[in-house]
Tab-separated table of C-alpha atoms in Angstrom:
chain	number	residue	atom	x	y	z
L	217	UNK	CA	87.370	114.006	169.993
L	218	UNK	CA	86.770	116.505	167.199
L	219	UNK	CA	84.365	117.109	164.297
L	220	UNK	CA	87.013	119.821	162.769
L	221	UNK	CA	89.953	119.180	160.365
L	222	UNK	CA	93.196	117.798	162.215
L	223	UNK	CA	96.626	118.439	161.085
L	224	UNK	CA	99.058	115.560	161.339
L	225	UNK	CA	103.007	116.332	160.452
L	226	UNK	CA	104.527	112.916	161.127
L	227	UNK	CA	108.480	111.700	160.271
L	228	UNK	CA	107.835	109.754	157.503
L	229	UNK	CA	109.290	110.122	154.613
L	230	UNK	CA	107.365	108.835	151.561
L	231	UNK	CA	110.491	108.423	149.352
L	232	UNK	CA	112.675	106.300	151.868
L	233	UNK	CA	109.391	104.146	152.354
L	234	UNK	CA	108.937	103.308	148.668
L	235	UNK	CA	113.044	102.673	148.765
L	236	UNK	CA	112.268	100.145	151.880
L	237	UNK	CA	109.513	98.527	150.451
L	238	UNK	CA	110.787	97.835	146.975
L	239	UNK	CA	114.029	96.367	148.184
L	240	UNK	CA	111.856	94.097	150.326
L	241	UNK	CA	110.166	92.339	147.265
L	242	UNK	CA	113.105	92.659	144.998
L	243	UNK	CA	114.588	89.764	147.705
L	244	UNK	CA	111.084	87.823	148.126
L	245	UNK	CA	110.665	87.327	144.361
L	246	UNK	CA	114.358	87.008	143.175
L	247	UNK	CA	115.843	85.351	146.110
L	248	UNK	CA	112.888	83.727	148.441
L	249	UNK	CA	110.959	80.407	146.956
L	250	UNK	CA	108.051	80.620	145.337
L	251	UNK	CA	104.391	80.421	148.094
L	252	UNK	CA	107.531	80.640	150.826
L	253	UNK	CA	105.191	82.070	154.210
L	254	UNK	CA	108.696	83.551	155.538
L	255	UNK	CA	108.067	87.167	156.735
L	256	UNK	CA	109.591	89.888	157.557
L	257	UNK	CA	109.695	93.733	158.648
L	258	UNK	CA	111.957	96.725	157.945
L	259	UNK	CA	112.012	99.628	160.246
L	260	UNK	CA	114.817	102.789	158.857
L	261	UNK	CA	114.831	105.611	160.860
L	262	UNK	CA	117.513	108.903	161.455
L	263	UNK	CA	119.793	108.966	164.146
L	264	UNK	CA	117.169	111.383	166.645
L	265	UNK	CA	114.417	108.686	166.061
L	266	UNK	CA	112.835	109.385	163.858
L	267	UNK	CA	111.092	107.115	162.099
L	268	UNK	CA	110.878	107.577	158.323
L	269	UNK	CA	109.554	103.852	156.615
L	270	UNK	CA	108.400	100.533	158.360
L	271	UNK	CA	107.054	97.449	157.095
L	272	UNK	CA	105.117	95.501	159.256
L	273	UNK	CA	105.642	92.833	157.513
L	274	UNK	CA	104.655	91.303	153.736
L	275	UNK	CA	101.275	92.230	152.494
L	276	UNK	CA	99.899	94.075	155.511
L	277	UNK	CA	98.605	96.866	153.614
L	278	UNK	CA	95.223	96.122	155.728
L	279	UNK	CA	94.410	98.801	158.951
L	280	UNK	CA	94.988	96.762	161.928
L	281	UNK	CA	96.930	94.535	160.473
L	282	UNK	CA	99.840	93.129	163.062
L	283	UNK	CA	102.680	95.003	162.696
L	284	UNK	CA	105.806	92.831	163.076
L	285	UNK	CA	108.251	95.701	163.699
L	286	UNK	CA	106.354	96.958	166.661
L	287	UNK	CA	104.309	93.976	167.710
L	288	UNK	CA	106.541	91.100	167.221
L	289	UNK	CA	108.487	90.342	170.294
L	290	UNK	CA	111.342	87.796	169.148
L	291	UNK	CA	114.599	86.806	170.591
L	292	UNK	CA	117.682	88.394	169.115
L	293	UNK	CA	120.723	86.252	169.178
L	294	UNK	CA	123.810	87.780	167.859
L	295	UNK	CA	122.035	90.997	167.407
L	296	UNK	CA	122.348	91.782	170.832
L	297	UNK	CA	125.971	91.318	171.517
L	298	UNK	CA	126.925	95.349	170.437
L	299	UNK	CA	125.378	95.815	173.831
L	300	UNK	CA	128.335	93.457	175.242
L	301	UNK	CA	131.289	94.969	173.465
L	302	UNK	CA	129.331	98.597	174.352
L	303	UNK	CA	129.629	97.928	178.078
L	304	UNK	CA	133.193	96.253	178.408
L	305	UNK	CA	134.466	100.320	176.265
L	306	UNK	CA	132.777	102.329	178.088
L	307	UNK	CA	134.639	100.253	181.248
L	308	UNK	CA	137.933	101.273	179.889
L	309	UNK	CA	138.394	97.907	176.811
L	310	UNK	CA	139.570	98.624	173.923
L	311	UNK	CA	138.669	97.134	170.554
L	312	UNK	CA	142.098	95.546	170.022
L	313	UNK	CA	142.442	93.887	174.198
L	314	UNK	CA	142.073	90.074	173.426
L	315	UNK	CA	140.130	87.214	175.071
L	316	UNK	CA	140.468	83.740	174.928
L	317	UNK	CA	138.076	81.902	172.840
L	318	UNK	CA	138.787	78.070	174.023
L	319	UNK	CA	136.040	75.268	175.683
L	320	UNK	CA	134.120	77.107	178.533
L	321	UNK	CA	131.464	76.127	180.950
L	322	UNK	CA	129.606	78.120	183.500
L	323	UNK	CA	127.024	76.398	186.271
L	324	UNK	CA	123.712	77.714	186.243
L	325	UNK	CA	121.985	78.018	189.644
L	326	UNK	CA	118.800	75.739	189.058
L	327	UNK	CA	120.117	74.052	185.663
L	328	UNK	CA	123.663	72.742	185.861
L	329	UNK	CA	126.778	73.205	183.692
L	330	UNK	CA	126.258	75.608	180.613
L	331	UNK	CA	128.593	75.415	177.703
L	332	UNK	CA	127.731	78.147	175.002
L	333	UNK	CA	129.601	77.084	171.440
L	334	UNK	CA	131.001	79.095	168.459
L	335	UNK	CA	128.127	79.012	165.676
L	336	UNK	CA	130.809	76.656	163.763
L	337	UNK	CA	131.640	75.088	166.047
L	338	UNK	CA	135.492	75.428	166.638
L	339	UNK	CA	137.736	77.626	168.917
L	340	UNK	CA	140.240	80.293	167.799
L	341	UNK	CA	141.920	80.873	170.547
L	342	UNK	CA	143.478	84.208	171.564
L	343	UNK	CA	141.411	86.751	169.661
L	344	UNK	CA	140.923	90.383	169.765
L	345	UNK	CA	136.935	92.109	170.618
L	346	UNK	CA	136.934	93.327	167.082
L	347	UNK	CA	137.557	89.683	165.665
L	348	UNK	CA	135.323	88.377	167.821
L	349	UNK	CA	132.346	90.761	167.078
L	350	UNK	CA	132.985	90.323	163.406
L	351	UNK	CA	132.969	86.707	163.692
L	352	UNK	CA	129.817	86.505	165.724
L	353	UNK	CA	131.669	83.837	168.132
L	354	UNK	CA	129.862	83.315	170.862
L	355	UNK	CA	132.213	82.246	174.024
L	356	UNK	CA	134.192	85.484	173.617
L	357	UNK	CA	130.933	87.394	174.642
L	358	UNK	CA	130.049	85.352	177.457
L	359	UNK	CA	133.444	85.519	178.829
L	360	UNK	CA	133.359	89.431	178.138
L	361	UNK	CA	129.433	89.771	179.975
L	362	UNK	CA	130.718	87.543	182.247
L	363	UNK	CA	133.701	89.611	183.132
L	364	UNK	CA	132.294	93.160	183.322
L	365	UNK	CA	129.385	92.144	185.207
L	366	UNK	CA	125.802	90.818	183.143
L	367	UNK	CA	124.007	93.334	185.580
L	368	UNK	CA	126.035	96.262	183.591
L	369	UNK	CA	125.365	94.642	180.384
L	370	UNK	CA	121.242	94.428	181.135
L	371	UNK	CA	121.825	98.180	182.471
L	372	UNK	CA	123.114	99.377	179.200
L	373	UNK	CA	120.958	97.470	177.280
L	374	UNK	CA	117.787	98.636	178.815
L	375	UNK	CA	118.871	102.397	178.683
L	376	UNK	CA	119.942	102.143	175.165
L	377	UNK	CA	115.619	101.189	174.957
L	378	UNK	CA	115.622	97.746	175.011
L	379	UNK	CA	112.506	97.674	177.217
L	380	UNK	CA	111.453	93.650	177.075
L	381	UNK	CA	112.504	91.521	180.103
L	382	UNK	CA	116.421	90.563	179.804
L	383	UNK	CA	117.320	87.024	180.442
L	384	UNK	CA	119.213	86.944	184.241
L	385	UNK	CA	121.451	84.176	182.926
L	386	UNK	CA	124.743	84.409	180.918
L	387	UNK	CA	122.772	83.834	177.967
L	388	UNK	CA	121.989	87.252	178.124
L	389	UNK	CA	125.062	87.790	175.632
L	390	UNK	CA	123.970	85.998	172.999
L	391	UNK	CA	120.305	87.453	172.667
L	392	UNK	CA	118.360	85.069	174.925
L	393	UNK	CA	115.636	87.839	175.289
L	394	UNK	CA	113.102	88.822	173.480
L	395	UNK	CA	112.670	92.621	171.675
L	396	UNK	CA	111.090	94.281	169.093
L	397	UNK	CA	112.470	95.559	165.758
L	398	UNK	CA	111.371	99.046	166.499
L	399	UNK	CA	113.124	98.721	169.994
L	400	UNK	CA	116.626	96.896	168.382
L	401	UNK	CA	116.909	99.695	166.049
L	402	UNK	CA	116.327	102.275	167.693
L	403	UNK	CA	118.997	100.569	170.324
L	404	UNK	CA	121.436	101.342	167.268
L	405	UNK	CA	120.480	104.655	166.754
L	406	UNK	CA	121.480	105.475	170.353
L	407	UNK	CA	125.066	104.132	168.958
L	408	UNK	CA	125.555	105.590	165.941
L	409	UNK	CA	124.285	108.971	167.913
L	410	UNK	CA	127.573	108.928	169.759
L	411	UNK	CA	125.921	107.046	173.104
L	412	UNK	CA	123.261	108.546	173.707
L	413	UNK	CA	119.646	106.650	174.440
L	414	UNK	CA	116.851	107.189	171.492
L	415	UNK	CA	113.214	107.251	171.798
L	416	UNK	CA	111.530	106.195	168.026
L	417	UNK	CA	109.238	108.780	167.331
L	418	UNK	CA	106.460	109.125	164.412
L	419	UNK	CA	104.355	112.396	165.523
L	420	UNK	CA	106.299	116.002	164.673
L	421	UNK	CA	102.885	117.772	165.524
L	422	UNK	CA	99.290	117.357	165.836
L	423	UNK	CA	97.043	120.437	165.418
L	424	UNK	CA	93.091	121.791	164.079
L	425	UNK	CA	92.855	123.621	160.735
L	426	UNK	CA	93.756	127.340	161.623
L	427	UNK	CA	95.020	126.751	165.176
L	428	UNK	CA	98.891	128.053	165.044
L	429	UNK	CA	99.384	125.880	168.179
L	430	UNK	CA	100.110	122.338	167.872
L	431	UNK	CA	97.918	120.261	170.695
L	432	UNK	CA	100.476	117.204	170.950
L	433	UNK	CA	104.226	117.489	169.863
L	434	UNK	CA	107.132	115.367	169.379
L	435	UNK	CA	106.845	111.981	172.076
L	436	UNK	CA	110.386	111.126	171.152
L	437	UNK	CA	114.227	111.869	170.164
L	438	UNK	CA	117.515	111.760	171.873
L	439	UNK	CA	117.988	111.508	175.775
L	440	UNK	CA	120.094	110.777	178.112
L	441	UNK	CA	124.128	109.865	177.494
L	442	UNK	CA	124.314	105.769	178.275
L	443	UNK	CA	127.763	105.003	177.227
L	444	UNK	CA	130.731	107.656	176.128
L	445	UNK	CA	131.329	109.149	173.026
L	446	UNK	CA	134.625	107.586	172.850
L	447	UNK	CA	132.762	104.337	173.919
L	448	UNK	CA	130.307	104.587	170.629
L	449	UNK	CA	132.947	105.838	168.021
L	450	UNK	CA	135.049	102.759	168.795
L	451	UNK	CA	132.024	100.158	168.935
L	452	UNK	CA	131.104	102.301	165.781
L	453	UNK	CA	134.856	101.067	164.454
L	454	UNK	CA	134.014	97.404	165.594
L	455	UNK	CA	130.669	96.833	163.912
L	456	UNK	CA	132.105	98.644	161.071
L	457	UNK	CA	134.393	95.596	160.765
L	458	UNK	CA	131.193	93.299	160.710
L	459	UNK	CA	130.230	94.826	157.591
L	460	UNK	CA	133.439	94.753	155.798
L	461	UNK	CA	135.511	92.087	156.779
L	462	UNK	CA	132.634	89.872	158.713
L	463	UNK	CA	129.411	88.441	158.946
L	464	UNK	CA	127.626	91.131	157.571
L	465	UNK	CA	129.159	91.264	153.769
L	466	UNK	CA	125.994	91.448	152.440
L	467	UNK	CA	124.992	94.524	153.630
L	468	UNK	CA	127.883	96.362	152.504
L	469	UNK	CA	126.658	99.334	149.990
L	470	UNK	CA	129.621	100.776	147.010
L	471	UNK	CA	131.197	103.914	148.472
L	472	UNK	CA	129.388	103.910	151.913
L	473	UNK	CA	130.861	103.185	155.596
L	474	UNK	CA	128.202	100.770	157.084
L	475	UNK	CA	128.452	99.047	160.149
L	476	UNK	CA	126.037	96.670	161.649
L	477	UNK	CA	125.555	93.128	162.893
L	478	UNK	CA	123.943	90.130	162.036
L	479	UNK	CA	121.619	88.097	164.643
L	480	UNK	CA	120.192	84.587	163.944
L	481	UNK	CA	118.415	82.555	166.914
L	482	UNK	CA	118.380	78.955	167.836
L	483	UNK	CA	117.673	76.852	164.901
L	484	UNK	CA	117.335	79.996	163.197
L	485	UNK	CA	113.979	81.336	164.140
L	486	UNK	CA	115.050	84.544	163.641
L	487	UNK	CA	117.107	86.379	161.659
L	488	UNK	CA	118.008	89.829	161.982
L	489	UNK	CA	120.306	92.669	160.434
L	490	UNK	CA	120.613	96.002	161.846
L	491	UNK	CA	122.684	98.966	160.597
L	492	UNK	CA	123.337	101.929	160.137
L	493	UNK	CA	125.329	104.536	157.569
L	494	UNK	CA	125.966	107.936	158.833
L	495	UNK	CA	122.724	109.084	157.864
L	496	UNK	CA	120.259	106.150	158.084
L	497	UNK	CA	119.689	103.313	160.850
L	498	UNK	CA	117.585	100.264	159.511
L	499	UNK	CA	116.786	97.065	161.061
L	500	UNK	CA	115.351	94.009	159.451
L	501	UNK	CA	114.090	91.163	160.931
L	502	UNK	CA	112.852	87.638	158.905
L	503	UNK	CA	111.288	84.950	160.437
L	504	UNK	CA	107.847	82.860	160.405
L	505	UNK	CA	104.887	83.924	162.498
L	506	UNK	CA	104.403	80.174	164.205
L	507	UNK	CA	108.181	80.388	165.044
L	508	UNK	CA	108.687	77.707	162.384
L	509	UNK	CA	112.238	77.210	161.861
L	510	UNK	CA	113.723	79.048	158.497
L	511	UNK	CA	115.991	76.845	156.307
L	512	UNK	CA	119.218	78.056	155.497
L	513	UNK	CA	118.872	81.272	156.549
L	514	UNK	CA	120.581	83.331	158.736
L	515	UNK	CA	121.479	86.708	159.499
L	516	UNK	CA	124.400	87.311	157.227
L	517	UNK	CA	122.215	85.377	154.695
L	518	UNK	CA	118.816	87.252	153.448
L	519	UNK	CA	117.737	89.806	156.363
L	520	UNK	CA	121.280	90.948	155.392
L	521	UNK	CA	120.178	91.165	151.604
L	522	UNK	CA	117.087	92.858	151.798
L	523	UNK	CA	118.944	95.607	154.179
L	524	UNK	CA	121.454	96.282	151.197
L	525	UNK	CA	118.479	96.230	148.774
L	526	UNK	CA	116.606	98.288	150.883
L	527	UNK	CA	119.609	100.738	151.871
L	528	UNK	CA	121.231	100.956	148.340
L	529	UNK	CA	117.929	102.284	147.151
L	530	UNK	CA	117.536	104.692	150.089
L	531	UNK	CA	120.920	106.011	149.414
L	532	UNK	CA	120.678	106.577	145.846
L	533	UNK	CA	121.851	109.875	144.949
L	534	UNK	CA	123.199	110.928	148.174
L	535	UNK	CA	126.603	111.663	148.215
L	536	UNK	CA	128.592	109.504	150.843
L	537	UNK	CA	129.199	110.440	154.452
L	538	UNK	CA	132.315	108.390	156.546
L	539	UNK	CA	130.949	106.777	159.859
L	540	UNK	CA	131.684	108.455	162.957
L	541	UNK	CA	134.288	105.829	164.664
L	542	UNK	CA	137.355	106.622	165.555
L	543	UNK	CA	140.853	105.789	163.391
L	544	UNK	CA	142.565	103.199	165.578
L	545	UNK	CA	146.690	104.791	165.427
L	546	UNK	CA	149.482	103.117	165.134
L	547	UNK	CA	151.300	103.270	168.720
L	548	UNK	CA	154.189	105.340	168.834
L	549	UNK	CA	157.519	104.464	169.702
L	550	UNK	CA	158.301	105.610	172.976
L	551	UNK	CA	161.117	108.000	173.197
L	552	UNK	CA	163.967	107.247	175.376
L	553	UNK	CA	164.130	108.520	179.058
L	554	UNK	CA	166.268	111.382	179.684
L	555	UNK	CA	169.373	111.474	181.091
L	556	UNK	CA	169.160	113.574	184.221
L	557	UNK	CA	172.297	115.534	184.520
L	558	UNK	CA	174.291	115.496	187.697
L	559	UNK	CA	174.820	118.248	189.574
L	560	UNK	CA	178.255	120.021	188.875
């Protein structure tokens, strides 16, 4: 409560913002029908936290205007399952173990039988974590919550920032709760940060004209270690996959290592697409305010679009940077045992 000048240093970055929101429209007019209400919100920040653009969503340039990325609670479907694959490495999987992705029903105390299904539909049968990541299917990441305990999923989850009530049934692995954009990407911060939990931050430093001391600083940045390094690089490997080989094709930018995932909700209320490149995370989410269905959209469809439009021209002129995952090797032949000599 001042009458002198204040001082506000804060992480955005003007040029990353422009970047963000002209990729945004470059999708609504060219790809998006014409009076279409569909919105949608764009947070990029680094890997610390810091947040450097965000869109709360189309035309808001109003003060007080709701801010999807931070407001909007929504459920996040396929989006969540990183958290999944997180857990069962840092318990000692590995991105190549396999699972079996066949008919499978649990029973839910209070509601009966539950069945979750493969978005098309079909089984595949024996298939590794990184095939079934980059597929999105679904019953290989119930069976995989399922197996290393939903408890340590929620756990990892929640410490990675994802602060919203998690669902207590096995739906949990498919994004039955609800979280914020702001929340969800800063989630994948945490993993592209080599494990460790993020806290988004806007505020470097608040101070009055002439004071040399800054009253408030920095409310955010990098904690505590959730899962291990070798943990992240190898989920880093996996969603890496997504981008180039799976789901998230869309996103993929020339020249740059990008891995992400894709998230769409039942009967595709949401759609999500969250990211990252070595240097930049960014999340974007698409969906209508009523929680009107979209039509024909999903993840890997526009949210995925306006993150490469939106990423291709935040990346423009910087020189590309490989991900940190690790290089899966091929496995040695194993030497043949010794001989032991007898004793003379």
């Amino acid at each position: 409560n001042t009458t002198e000048d204040v001082i506000l240093k804060t992480t955005m970055d003007p040029r990353i913002q422009k970047a963000a929101e002209e990729g945004l429209k470059w999708v609504f007019e060219n790809k998006v029908r014409e009076g279409s209400k569909a919105q949608a919100a764009i947070v990029v920040m680094s890997a610390d936290g810091a947040v450097r653009a965000m869109i709360g969503g189309r035309n808001t340039k109003v003060s007080g205007a709701f801010n999807r990325a931070v407001q909007a609670k929504r459920q996040t479907g396929s989006a969540f399952k990183p958290f999944v694959y997180g857990t069962a490495l840092d318990l000692g999987y590995a991105h190549d173990d396999m699972v079996e992705d066949a008919p499978y029903c649990l029973n839910v105390p209070g509601s009966g039988q539950w069945c979750p299904r493969n978005y098309t539909g079909k089984h595949y049968g024996m298939v590794s974590l990184t095939e079934a990541l980059k597929n999105s299917l679904n019953i290989p990441a119930v069976r995989i919550s399922e197996s290393v305990g939903r408890d340590n999923v929620r756990k990892v989850a929640s410490e990675f920032g994802i602060e919203s009530d998690l669902a207590a049934g096995p739906a949990l692995a498919l994004g039955a709760s609800e979280s914020s954009l702001l929340e969800m990407t800063g989630a994948y911060a945490g993993i592209l940060n080599g494990g460790s939990s993020v806290t988004p931050y806007g505020l470097i430093e608040l101070r009055l004209a002439g004071d040399p001391d800054p009253l408030m600083g920095t409310g955010g940045g990098i904690g505590e270690r959730v899962i291990t390094e070798g943990a992240a690089r190898e989920l880093i490997y996996m969603m890496e996959k997504v981008v180039s080989e799976g789901t998230g094709r869309r996103a993929a930018l020339p020249g740059w290592q990008i891995a992400g995932k894709t998230g769409t909700t039942q009967a595709a209320r949401d759609a999500w697409f969250i990211g990252f490149s070595a240097d930049y995370v960014a999340g974007v989410w698409m969906g209508y305010d009523d929680n009107t269905p979209l039509t024909g959209v999903t993840g890997s469809g526009l949210p995925a679009e306006i993150w490469h439009e939106a990423m291709i021209r935040v990346h423009e002129g910087l020189e590309p940077t490989p991900l940190p995952a690790f290089v899966p090797q091929p496995k040695a032949p194993q030497p043949a045992p010794k001989r032991k000599r007898k004793n003379p």
